[in-house]
Tab-separated table of C-alpha atoms and ligand atoms in Angstrom:
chain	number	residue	atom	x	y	z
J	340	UNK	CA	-16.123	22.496	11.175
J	341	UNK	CA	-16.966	22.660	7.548
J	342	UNK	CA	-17.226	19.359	6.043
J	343	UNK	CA	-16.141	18.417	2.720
J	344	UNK	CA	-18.329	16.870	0.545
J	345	UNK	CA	-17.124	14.252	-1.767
J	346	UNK	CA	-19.143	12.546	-4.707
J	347	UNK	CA	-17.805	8.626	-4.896
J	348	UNK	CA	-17.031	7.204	-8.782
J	349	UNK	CA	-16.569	3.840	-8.942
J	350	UNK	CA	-19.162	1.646	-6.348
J	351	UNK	CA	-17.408	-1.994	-6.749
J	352	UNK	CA	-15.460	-3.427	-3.857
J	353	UNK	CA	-12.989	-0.206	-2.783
J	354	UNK	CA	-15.633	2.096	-3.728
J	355	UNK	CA	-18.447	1.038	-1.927
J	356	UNK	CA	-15.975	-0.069	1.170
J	357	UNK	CA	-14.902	3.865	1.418
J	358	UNK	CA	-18.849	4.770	1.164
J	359	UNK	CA	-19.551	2.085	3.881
J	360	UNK	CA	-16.665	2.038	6.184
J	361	UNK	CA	-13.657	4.328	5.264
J	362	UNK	CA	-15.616	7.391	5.424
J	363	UNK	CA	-17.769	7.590	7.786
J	364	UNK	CA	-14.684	7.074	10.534
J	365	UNK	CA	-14.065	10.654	9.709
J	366	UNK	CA	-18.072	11.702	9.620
J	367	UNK	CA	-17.241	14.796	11.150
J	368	UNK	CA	-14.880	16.168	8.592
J	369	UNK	CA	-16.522	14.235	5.423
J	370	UNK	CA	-19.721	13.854	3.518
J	371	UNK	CA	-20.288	11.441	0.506
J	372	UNK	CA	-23.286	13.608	-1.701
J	373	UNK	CA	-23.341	10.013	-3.453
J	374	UNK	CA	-21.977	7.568	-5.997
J	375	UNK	CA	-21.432	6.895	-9.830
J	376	UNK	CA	-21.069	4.285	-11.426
J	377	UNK	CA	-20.873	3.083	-15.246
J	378	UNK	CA	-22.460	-0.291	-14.291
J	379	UNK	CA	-26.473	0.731	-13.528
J	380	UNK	CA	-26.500	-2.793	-10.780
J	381	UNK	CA	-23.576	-1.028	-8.681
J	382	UNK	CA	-25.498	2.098	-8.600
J	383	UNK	CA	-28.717	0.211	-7.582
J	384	UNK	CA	-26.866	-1.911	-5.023
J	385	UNK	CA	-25.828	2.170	-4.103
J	386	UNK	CA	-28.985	2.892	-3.679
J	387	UNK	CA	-30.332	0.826	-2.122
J	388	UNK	CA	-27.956	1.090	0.782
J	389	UNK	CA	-29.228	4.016	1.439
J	390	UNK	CA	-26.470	6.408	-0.967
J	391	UNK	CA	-27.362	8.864	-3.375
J	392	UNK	CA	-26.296	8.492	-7.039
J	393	UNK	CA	-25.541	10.041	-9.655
J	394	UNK	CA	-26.746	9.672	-13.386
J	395	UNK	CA	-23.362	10.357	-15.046
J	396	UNK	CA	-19.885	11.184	-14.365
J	397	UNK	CA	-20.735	14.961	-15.694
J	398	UNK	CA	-23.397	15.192	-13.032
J	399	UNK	CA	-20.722	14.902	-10.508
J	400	UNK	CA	-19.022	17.539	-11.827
J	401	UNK	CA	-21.641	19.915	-12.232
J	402	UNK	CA	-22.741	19.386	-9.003
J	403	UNK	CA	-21.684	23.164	-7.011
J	404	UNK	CA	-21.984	21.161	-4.152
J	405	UNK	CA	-19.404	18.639	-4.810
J	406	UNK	CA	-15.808	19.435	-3.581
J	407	UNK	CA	-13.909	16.526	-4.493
J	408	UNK	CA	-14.516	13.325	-5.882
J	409	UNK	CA	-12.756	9.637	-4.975
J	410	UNK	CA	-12.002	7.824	-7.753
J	411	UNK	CA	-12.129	3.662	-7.056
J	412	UNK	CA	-12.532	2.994	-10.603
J	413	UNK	CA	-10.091	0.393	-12.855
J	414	UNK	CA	-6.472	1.755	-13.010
J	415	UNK	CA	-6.498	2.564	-16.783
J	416	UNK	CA	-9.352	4.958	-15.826
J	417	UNK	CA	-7.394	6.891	-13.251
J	418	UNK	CA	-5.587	9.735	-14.942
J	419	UNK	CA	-8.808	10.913	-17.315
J	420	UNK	CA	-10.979	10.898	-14.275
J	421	UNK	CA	-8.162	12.360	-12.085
J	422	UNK	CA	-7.842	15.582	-14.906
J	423	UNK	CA	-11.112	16.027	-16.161
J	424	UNK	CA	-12.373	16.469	-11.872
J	425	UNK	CA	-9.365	18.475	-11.247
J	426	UNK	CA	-9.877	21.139	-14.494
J	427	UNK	CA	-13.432	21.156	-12.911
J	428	UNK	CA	-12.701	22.434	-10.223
J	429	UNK	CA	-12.714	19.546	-7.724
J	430	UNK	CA	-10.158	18.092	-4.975
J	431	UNK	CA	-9.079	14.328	-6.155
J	432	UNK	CA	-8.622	11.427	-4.092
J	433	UNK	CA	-7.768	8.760	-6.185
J	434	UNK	CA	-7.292	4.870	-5.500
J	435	UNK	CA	-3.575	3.031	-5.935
J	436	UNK	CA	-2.347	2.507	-8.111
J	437	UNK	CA	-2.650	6.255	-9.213
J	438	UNK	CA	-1.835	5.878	-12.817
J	439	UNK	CA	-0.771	3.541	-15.008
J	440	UNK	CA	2.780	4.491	-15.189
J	441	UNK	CA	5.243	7.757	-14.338
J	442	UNK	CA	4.617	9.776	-17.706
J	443	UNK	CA	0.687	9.600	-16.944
J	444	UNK	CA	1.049	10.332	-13.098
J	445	UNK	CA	3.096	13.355	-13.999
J	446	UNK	CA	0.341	14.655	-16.583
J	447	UNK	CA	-2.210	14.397	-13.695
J	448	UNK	CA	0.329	16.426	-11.729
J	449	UNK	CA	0.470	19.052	-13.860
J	450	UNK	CA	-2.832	19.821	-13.804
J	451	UNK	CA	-2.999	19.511	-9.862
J	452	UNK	CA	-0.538	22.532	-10.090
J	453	UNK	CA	-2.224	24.513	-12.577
J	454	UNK	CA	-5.612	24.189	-11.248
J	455	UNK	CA	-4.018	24.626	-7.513
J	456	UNK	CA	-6.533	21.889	-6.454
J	457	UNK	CA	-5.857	18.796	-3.964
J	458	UNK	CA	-4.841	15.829	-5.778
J	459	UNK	CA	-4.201	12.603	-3.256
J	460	UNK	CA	-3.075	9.321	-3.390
J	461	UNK	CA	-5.173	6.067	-0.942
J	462	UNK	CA	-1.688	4.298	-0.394
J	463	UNK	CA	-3.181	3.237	2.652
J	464	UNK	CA	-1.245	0.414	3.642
J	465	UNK	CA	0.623	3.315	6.084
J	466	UNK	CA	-1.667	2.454	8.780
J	467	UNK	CA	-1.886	-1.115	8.692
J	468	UNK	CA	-0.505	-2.535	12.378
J	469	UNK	CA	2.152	-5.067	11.223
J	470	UNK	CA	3.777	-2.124	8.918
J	471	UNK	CA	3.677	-0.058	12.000
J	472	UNK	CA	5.116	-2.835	14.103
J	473	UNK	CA	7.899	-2.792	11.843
J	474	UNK	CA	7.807	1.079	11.529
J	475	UNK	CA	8.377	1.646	15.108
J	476	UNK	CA	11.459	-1.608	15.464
J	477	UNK	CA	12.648	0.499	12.460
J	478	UNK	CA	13.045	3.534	14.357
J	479	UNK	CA	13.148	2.521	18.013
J	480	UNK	CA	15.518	0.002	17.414
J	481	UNK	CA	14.347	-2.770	19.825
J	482	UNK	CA	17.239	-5.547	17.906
J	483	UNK	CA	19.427	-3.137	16.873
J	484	UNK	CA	19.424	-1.436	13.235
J	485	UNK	CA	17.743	-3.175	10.803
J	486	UNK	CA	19.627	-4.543	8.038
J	487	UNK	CA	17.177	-6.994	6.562
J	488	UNK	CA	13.650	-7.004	5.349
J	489	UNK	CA	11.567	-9.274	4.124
J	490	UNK	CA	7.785	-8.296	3.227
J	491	UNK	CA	5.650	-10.907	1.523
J	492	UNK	CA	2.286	-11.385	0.910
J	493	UNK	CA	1.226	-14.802	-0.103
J	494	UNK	CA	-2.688	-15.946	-0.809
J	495	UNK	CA	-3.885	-19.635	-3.071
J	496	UNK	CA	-7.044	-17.518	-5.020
J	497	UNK	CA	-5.499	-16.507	-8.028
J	498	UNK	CA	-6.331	-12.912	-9.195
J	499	UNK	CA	-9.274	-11.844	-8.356
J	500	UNK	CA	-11.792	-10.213	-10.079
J	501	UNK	CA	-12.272	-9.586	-14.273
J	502	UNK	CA	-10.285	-6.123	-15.185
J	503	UNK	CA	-7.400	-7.303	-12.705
J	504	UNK	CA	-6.554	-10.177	-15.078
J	505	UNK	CA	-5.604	-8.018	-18.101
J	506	UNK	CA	-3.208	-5.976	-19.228
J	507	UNK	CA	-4.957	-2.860	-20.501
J	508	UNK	CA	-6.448	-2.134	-17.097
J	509	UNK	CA	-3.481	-2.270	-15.426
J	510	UNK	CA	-3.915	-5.544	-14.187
J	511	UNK	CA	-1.785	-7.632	-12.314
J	512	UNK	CA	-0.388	-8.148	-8.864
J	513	UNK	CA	2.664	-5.647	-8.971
J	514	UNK	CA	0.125	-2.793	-9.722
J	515	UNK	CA	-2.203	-4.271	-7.174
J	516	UNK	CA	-0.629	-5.327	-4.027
J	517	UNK	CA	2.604	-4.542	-5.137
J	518	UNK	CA	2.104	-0.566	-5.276
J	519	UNK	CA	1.253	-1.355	-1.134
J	520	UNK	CA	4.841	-3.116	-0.528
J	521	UNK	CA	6.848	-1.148	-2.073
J	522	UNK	CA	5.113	2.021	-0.700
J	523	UNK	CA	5.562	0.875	2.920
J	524	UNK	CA	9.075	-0.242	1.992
J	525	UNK	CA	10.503	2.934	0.154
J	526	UNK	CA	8.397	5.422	2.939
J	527	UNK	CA	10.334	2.849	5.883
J	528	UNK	CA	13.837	2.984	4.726
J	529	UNK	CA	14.014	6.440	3.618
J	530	UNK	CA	17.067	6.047	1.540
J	531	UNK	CA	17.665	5.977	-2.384
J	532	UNK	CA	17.246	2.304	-4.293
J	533	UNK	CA	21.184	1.012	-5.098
J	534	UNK	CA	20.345	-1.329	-7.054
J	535	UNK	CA	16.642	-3.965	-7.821
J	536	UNK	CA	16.144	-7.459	-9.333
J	537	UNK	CA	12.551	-8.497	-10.405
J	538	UNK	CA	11.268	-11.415	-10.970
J	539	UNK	CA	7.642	-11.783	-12.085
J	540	UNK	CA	5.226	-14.988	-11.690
J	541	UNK	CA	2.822	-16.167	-14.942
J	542	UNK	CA	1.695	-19.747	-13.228
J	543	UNK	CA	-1.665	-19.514	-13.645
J	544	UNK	CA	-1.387	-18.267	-17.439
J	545	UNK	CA	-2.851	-14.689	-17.670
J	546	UNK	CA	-1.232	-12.277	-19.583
J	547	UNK	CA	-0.487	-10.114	-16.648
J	548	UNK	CA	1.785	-10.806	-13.589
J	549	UNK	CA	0.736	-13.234	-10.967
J	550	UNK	CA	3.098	-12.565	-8.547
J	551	UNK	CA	6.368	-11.473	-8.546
J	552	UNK	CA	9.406	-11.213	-6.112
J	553	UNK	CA	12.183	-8.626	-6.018
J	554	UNK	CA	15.366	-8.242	-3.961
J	555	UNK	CA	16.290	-4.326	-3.119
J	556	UNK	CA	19.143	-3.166	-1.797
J	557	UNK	CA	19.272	0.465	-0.709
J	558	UNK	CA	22.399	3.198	-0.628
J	559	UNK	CA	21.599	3.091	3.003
J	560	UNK	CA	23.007	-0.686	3.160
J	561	UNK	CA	19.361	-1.660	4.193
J	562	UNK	CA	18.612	-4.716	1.847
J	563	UNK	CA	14.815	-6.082	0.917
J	564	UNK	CA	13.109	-8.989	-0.426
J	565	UNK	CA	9.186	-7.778	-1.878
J	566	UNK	CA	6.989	-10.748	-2.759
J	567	UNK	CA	3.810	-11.525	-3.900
J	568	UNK	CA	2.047	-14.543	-4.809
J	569	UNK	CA	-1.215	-15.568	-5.729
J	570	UNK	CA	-0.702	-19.621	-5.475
J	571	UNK	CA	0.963	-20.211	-2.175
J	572	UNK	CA	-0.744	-22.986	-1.019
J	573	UNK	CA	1.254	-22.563	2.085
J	574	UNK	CA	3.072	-18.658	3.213
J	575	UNK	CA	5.973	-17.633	4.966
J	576	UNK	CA	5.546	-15.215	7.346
J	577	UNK	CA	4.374	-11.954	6.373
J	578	UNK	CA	7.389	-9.649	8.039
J	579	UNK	CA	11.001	-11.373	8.444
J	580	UNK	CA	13.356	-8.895	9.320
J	581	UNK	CA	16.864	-8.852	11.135
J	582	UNK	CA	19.030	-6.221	12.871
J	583	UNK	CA	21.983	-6.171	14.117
J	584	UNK	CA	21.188	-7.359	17.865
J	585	UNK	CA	18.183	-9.625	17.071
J	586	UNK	CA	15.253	-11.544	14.809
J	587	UNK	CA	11.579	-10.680	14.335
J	588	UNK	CA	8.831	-12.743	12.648
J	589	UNK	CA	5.557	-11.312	11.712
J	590	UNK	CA	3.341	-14.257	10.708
J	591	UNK	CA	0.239	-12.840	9.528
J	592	UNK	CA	-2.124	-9.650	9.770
J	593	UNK	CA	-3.037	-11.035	13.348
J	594	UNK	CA	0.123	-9.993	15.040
J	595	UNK	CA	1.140	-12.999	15.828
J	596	UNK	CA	5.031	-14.032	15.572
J	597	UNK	CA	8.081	-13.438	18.062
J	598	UNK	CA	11.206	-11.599	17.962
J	599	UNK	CA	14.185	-12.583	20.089
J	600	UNK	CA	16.967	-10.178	21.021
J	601	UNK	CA	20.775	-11.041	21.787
J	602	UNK	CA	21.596	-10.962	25.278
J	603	UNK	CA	25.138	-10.636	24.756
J	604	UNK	CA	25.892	-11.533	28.459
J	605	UNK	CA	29.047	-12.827	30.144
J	606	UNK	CA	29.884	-16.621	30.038
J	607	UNK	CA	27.262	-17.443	27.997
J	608	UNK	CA	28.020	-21.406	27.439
J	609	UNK	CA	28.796	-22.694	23.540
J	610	UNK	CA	25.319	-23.820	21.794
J	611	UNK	CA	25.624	-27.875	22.216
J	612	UNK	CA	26.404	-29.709	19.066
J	613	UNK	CA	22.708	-31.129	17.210
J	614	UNK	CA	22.099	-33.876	14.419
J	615	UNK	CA	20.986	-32.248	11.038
J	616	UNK	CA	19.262	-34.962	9.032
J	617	UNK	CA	22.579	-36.894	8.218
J	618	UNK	CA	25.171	-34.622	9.822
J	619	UNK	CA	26.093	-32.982	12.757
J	620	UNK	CA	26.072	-29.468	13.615
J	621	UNK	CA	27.112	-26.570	15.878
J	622	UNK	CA	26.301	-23.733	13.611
J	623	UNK	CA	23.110	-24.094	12.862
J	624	UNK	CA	22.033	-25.787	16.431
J	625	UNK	CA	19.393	-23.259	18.735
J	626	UNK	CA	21.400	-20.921	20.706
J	627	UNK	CA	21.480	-21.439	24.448
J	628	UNK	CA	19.400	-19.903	26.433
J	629	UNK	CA	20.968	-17.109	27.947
J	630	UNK	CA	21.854	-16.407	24.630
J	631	UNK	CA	18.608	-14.579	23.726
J	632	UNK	CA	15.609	-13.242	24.955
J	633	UNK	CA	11.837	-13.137	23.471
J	634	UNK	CA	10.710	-9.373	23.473
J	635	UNK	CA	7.393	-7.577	23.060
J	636	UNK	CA	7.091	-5.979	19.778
J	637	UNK	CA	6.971	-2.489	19.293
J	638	UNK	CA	3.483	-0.832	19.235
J	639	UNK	CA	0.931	-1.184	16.285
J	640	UNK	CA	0.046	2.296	16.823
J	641	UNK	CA	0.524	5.222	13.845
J	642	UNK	CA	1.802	8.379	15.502
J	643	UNK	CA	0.837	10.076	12.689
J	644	UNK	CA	-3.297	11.073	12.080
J	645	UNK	CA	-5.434	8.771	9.924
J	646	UNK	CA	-5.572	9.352	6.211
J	647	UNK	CA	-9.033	10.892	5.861
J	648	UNK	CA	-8.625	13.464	9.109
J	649	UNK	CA	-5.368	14.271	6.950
J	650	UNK	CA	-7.526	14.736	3.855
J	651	UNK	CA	-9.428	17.066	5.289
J	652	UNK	CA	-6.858	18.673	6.907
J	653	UNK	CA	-4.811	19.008	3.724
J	654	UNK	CA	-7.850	20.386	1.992
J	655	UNK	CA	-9.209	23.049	4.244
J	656	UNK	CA	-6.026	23.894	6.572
J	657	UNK	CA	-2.993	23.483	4.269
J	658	UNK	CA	-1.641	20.843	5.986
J	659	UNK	CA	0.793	18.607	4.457
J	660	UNK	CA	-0.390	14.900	2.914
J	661	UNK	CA	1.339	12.092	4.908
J	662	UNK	CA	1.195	10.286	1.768
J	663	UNK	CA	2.870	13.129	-0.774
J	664	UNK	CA	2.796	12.966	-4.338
J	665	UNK	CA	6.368	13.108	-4.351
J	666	UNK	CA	6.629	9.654	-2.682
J	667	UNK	CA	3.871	8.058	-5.398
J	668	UNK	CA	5.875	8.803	-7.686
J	669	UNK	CA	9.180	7.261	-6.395
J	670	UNK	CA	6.867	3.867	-6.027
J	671	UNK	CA	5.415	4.258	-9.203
J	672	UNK	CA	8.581	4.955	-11.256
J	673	UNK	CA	10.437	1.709	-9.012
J	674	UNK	CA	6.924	-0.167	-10.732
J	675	UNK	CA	8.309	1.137	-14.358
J	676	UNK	CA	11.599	-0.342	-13.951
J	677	UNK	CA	10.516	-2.978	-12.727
J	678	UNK	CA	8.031	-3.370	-16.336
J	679	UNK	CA	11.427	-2.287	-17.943
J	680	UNK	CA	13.572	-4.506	-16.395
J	681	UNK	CA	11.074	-7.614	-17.524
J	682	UNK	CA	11.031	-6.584	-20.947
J	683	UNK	CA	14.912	-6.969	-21.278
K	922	NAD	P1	-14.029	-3.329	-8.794
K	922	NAD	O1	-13.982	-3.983	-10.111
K	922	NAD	O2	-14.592	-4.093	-7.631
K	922	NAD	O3	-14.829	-1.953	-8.876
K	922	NAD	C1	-14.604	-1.003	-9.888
K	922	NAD	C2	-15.922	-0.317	-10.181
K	922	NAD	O4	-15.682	0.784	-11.041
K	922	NAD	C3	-16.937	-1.234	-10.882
K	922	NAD	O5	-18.164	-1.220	-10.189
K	922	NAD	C4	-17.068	-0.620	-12.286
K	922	NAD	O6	-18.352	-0.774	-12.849
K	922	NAD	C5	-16.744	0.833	-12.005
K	922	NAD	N1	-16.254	1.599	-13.152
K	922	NAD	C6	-15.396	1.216	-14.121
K	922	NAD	N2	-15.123	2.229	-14.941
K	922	NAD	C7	-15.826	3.306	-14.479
K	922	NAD	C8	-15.960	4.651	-14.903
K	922	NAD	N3	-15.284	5.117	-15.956
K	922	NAD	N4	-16.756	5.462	-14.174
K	922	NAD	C9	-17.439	5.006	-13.099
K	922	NAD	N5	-17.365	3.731	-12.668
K	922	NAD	C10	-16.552	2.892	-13.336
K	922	NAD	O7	-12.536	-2.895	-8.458
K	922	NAD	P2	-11.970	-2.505	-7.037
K	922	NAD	O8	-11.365	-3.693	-6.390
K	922	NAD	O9	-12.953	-1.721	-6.265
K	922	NAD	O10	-10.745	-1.552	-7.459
K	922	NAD	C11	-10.978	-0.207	-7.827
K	922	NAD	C12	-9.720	0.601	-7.540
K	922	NAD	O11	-9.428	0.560	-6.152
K	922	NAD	C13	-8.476	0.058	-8.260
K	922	NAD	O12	-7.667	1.117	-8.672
K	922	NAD	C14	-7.783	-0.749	-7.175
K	922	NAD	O13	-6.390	-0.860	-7.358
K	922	NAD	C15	-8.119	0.065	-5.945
K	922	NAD	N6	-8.110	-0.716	-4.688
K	922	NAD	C16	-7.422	-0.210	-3.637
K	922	NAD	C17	-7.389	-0.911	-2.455
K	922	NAD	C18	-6.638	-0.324	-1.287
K	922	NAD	O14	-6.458	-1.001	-0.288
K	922	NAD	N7	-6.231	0.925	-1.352
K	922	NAD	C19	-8.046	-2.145	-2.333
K	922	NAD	C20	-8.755	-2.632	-3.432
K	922	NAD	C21	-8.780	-1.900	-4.616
């Protein structure tokens, strides 16, 4: 097996978390020559952890041994980093959000094509258990078809970071955690957007987006609400979703919820009447208990290979990306309507 070597730009929190941990899951099929960054502490906190660096981006590129470089930099420094590796010669792997919007994407593209080089997206949110959970009640159908789905990601700490909180970088949460949701949504449902509301957060006064929440509904008949805040003192569950036999709640990245299934057996007896603060009610009273059932969920497991096996895979036996440049786009140009639709 002969392993690709890529050179690492960009050693801050993704960066150095693909040198330290990503990576070397797939040590077999991968080699990181070493890291550059523009800031000379990131390269010495590099170094000293044991990495190789690099004294300029141009070093990197006139390095023979180098075949593709992973770009964890700022968004607004995607698509110059993307084409000047790519017209070198190199493979790209580049960080979400890929580009700043469609038009730039589609420049990066174009040189992908000409150059006939790898050019791949880290929407790496794919693999992450609760999506799969849903994935698999998606497709296996444990409460029937889904009809409903609610995704939401909720934290109290603001925007991290310095570049995140401005606008020229790309800040913001919709190109942030955003780019995640709506990639697991759109690669889930598999159907063409009917019609999207957006509406963005500002409550902690940056110029860019603290949050923002959107309601999808899809030609399919498959309807979504995306959210994402950043001063949710308390959440609501990270998954809701509803099909046409039963209810599951994901609560959190721990797995933990429940989801309850119709039992639609014989003589079940009429839910019993219940007081609802002032009133009284049969409608919205618990079902009785032959009613439903609790279920296991579905596995967390992917069946398709991890994202740097399919790197390598992509690169040196043709195979084709799980996440495909096709599909980045469709997320990024739902991300420019959504800018669009704000600026109305
Ligand atoms: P960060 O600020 O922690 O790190 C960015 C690093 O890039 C800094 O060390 C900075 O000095 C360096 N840098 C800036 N411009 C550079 C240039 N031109 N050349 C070389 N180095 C440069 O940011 P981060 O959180 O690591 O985010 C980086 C990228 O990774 C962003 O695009 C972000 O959206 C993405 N990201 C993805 C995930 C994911 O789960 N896929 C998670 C976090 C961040």
């Amino acid at each position: 097996m002969q392993k690709v070597n890529f050179a690492i730009v960009g050693y801050g929190g993704m960066g150095s978390y693909h040198a330290r941990t990503l990576m070397p899951t797939e040590s077999e099929r991968l080699n990181i020559t070493g890291v550059y960054d523009i800031d000379a502490a990131r390269l010495e906190a590099a170094k000293s952890e044991g990495f190789e660096t690099y004294e300029s981006f141009e070093a990197i590129l006139a390095d023979e041994a180098v075949e593709g470089i992973l770009i964890a930099t700022p968004n607004d420094s995607h698509k110059e980093l993307a084409i000047t590796a790519l017209r070198a010669g190199k493979h790209v792997l580049c960080e979400k959000p890929v580009a700043m919007n469609v038009e730039e994407l589609d420049e990066i593209l174009a040189v992908a094509k000409e150059t006939g080089k790898t050019f791949m997206v880290h929407q790496n949110r794919r693999w992450d258990p609760d999506f799969l959970m849903v994935r698999n009640m998606y497709q296996q159908k444990p409460i029937g078809d889904i009809f409903q789905i609610e995704s939401r990601v909720q934290g109290a700490n603001g925007i991290p970071g310095d570049w995140r909180h401005l606008k020229e970088h790309g800040g913001g949460m919709l190109l942030d955690w955003g780019v995640h949701l709506l990639d697991q949504l759109l690669w889930l449902v598999e159907s063409p957007i009917k019609s999207m509301n957006v509406d963005f957060s500002y409550v902690l006064g940056d110029p860019v987006d603290d949050g923002f929440f959107t309601y999808i509904t899809f030609e399919n008949g498959v309807r979504a609400i995306v959210e994402v805040g950043t001063s949710n003192y308390t959440k609501l569950p990270r998954w809701y979703v509803k099909g046409t036999e039963g209810t599951a709640k994901i609560d959190d990245w721990d797995l933990s919820g429940e989801m309850i299934r119709a039992t639609n057996a014989e003589g079940v007896s009429a839910p019993t009447p219940i007081q609802a603060g002032v009133g009284l009610t049969k409608t919205m009273a618990p079902p009785s208990e032959e009613a439903m059932e609790k279920i296991a969920f579905p596995s967390s497991e992917a069946d398709f290979i991890p994202f740097y096996q399919n790197v390598y895979e992509v690169i040196r036996e043709g195979a084709e990306p799980i996440v495909k440049n096709e599909e980045v786009r469709v997320v990024l140009a739902l991300i420019d309507d959504m800018f669009k639709q704000e600026a109305i």
